Amino acid sequence: MRMKLLSFSFIFVVVFAAMYLSSCAEQKSPVVAQTQNTVKKESPVTNQTQNVNQPQIKKEPSSAVVSSPTIVSRQEWKAKEPQGKVKEHTIRYITIHHTASPQKNSTPIEKKMQSLQNFAQSESRLASGKMKPAWFDVPYHYYIAVDGKIAEGREIKFVGDTNTDYDPSGHALVVLEGNFETEQPSAEQQKSLQAFVAWLSTNYKVPTSEIKAHNDYASTACPGENLKKLLPTLREKVGEITKVSEKP
Ligand SMILES: [Zn+2]
């Protein structure tokens, strides 16, 4: 009986030791897991960087009501850093412009944005003979190309720039590619413009009555007759999409 008990306890000890050893082996894995966790900890930083890079558009809760447009971000078109300093502002108006240069179907939007930034950030003499200073960045906040693609221009928190006589503080500046004194906004551009302005007016709580053209504020042909005459329809469509109440 005693022998039996001894051998039984021996088996018990062996089993226990085996269990202990295997649990020691398992203890190694949490170390690995911990290392993995440490690696994982870095990813939120990466995500954060990506979030900063991404236009705010994609994460706004209002997207449930007004669908978020796809935007080519500054990182995607390889924007250079802004230069110098500029004021920040709160958006109260949405103002529509044209580039006043011919539409180019075959040039990718990234190239168009790079050219616009190069022009914006250097001093030059305008067709009018007036000197344009080197600006902080692209003068407009958003660009809608002839194919309907939208790109992020100057960060919207910064006041835009103009060669004309009005203060762009508080204005979200949206430019469409083309010279609409002679050309027509393409069907794709019109579609993007409606969807995009609907999104913009919802996000910044801009009433449809404050969606206007550049030449409602300054003496200029911008945004060209053929685009200007689409603005009543734009306001109507945006109103339907957003139901943003107008100011009394
Ligand atoms: Zn303009």
Coordinates of C-alpha atoms in Angstrom, one line a residue, residues 3-212:
M3 CA 4.7 1.5 -2.3
K4 CA 1.5 2.2 -4.2
L5 CA 1.1 5.5 -2.5
L6 CA 4.8 6.4 -3.2
S7 CA 4.6 5.5 -6.9
F8 CA 1.4 7.3 -7.1
S9 CA 2.9 10.5 -5.6
F10 CA 5.9 10.0 -7.9
I11 CA 3.6 10.0 -10.9
F12 CA 1.9 13.0 -9.5
V13 CA 5.2 14.8 -9.1
V14 CA 6.3 13.9 -12.6
V15 CA 3.0 15.1 -14.1
F16 CA 3.1 18.3 -12.0
A17 CA 6.7 18.9 -13.1
A18 CA 5.7 18.4 -16.8
M19 CA 2.8 20.8 -16.4
Y20 CA 5.1 23.3 -14.7
L21 CA 7.7 23.0 -17.5
S22 CA 5.1 23.3 -20.2
S23 CA 3.7 26.4 -18.5
C24 CA 7.2 27.8 -18.4
A25 CA 7.4 27.2 -22.1
E26 CA 4.2 29.0 -22.6
Q27 CA 5.5 31.9 -20.6
K28 CA 7.8 32.6 -23.4
S29 CA 5.0 33.4 -25.7
P30 CA 3.6 36.3 -23.8
V31 CA 7.1 37.9 -24.2
V32 CA 6.8 37.4 -27.9
A33 CA 3.2 38.7 -27.7
Q34 CA 4.4 41.7 -25.8
T35 CA 7.0 42.4 -28.4
Q36 CA 4.3 42.2 -31.0
N37 CA 2.2 44.6 -28.8
T38 CA 5.1 47.0 -28.8
V39 CA 5.3 46.8 -32.5
K40 CA 1.5 47.2 -32.7
K41 CA 1.7 50.3 -30.5
E42 CA 3.5 52.0 -33.3
S43 CA 0.7 51.5 -35.7
P44 CA -1.7 54.1 -34.1
V45 CA 1.1 56.6 -34.7
T46 CA 1.2 55.6 -38.3
N47 CA -2.6 55.7 -38.5
Q48 CA -2.6 59.1 -36.9
T49 CA -0.1 60.3 -39.5
Q50 CA -2.3 58.9 -42.2
N51 CA -5.3 60.6 -40.6
V52 CA -3.5 63.9 -40.7
N53 CA -2.7 63.3 -44.3
Q54 CA -6.2 62.4 -45.3
P55 CA -8.6 65.1 -46.0
Q56 CA -11.1 65.4 -43.1
I57 CA -13.9 64.6 -45.5
K58 CA -13.6 60.8 -45.1
K59 CA -14.2 60.7 -41.3
E60 CA -17.0 63.3 -40.9
P61 CA -20.1 61.9 -39.3
S62 CA -22.3 63.9 -41.6
S63 CA -21.2 61.5 -44.4
A64 CA -24.2 59.4 -43.3
V65 CA -26.5 62.1 -44.6
V66 CA -24.4 63.7 -47.4
S67 CA -22.0 61.3 -49.0
S68 CA -18.3 62.1 -48.7
P69 CA -16.7 63.0 -52.0
T70 CA -13.4 61.3 -52.9
I71 CA -10.6 63.8 -52.7
V72 CA -7.1 63.7 -54.0
S73 CA -5.2 64.8 -50.9
R74 CA -2.2 67.1 -50.8
Q75 CA 0.0 64.1 -50.1
E76 CA -1.4 62.2 -53.1
W77 CA -0.5 65.0 -55.5
K78 CA 2.8 65.6 -53.7
A79 CA 2.2 69.2 -52.6
K80 CA 5.1 71.2 -51.4
E81 CA 5.0 72.8 -48.0
P82 CA 3.2 76.2 -47.8
Q83 CA 5.6 79.1 -47.5
G84 CA 5.4 82.0 -45.1
K85 CA 2.5 82.7 -42.9
V86 CA -1.2 83.2 -43.4
K87 CA -4.3 83.9 -41.3
E88 CA -6.7 81.2 -40.1
H89 CA -10.4 81.7 -40.4
T90 CA -13.9 80.2 -39.9
I91 CA -15.8 79.2 -43.0
R92 CA -19.0 81.2 -43.6
Y93 CA -19.3 81.3 -47.3
I94 CA -18.6 79.0 -50.3
T95 CA -17.3 80.9 -53.3
I96 CA -17.0 79.4 -56.8
H97 CA -14.2 80.3 -59.3
H98 CA -12.9 79.2 -62.6
T99 CA -9.2 78.7 -63.4
A100 CA -9.7 80.9 -66.6
S101 CA -7.4 78.6 -68.5
P102 CA -8.5 75.9 -71.0
Q103 CA -9.6 72.5 -69.8
K104 CA -7.1 69.7 -70.4
N105 CA -8.6 66.3 -70.6
S106 CA -5.4 64.3 -70.8
T107 CA -3.4 65.9 -67.9
P108 CA -3.8 64.1 -64.5
I109 CA -5.1 66.2 -61.6
E110 CA -1.9 65.7 -59.7
K111 CA 0.1 67.5 -62.4
K112 CA -2.5 70.3 -62.6
M113 CA -2.2 70.8 -58.8
Q114 CA 1.6 70.9 -59.0
S115 CA 1.5 73.5 -61.7
L116 CA -1.0 75.6 -59.9
Q117 CA 1.1 75.4 -56.7
N118 CA 4.3 76.4 -58.6
F119 CA 2.5 79.4 -60.1
A120 CA 1.0 80.3 -56.8
Q121 CA 4.2 80.2 -54.8
S122 CA 6.2 82.4 -57.2
E123 CA 6.0 86.0 -58.0
S124 CA 4.8 86.7 -61.6
R125 CA 3.4 89.3 -63.8
L126 CA -0.3 88.7 -64.7
A127 CA -1.9 89.2 -68.1
S128 CA -3.3 92.4 -66.7
G129 CA 0.2 93.7 -66.2
K130 CA -0.3 93.6 -62.4
M131 CA 2.4 91.8 -60.3
K132 CA 1.3 88.8 -58.3
P133 CA 3.3 88.2 -55.2
A134 CA 4.5 84.7 -54.1
W135 CA 1.6 83.3 -52.2
F136 CA 1.5 81.0 -49.2
D137 CA 0.1 78.1 -51.3
V138 CA -2.5 77.2 -53.9
P139 CA -5.0 80.1 -53.7
Y140 CA -8.1 77.9 -53.6
H141 CA -9.2 75.2 -51.1
Y142 CA -10.6 72.7 -53.6
Y143 CA -10.1 72.1 -57.3
I144 CA -12.5 70.3 -59.6
A145 CA -10.9 69.1 -62.8
V146 CA -12.7 68.6 -66.1
D147 CA -13.0 64.9 -65.5
G148 CA -14.9 65.6 -62.2
K149 CA -12.0 64.6 -60.0
I150 CA -11.6 66.8 -56.9
A151 CA -8.3 67.7 -55.2
E152 CA -7.4 69.4 -52.0
G153 CA -5.7 72.8 -52.4
R154 CA -4.7 75.1 -49.6
E155 CA -5.8 73.7 -46.2
I156 CA -9.3 75.0 -45.6
K157 CA -8.4 76.4 -42.2
F158 CA -6.2 79.0 -43.9
V159 CA -7.6 82.1 -45.7
G160 CA -7.2 81.9 -49.5
D161 CA -5.6 84.3 -51.9
T162 CA -6.9 86.5 -54.7
N163 CA -5.7 89.0 -57.3
T164 CA -9.0 90.9 -57.0
D165 CA -10.4 93.3 -54.5
Y166 CA -12.2 91.4 -51.8
D167 CA -11.3 89.8 -48.5
P168 CA -11.4 86.0 -48.9
S169 CA -11.5 85.5 -45.1
G170 CA -14.4 83.2 -44.2
H171 CA -14.6 82.0 -47.8
A172 CA -14.2 78.3 -48.8
L173 CA -12.8 78.7 -52.3
V174 CA -13.8 76.1 -54.9
V175 CA -12.3 76.4 -58.4
L176 CA -13.4 74.6 -61.5
E177 CA -10.9 73.9 -64.3
G178 CA -11.8 75.8 -67.4
N179 CA -12.5 79.2 -68.9
F180 CA -16.2 79.5 -68.6
E181 CA -16.4 82.6 -70.6
T182 CA -16.0 80.3 -73.6
E183 CA -16.0 76.7 -72.4
Q184 CA -18.7 74.7 -70.6
P185 CA -18.4 73.0 -67.2
S186 CA -18.4 69.3 -68.1
A187 CA -21.2 67.0 -66.9
E188 CA -18.7 65.3 -64.6
Q189 CA -17.6 68.7 -63.2
Q190 CA -21.2 69.7 -62.5
K191 CA -22.0 66.5 -60.8
S192 CA -18.9 66.7 -58.6
L193 CA -19.6 70.4 -57.9
Q194 CA -23.1 69.6 -56.6
A195 CA -22.1 66.7 -54.5
F196 CA -19.0 68.4 -53.1
V197 CA -20.7 71.8 -52.3
A198 CA -23.5 69.9 -50.6
W199 CA -21.0 68.1 -48.4
L200 CA -19.1 71.4 -47.8
S201 CA -22.2 73.4 -46.8
T202 CA -23.3 70.6 -44.5
N203 CA -19.9 70.3 -42.8
Y204 CA -19.3 74.0 -42.3
K205 CA -23.0 74.9 -41.9
V206 CA -23.0 77.4 -44.8
P207 CA -26.5 78.2 -45.9
T208 CA -27.3 77.9 -49.6
S209 CA -27.8 81.7 -49.8
E210 CA -24.0 82.0 -49.1
I211 CA -23.0 79.9 -52.0
K212 CA -22.0 82.5 -54.5

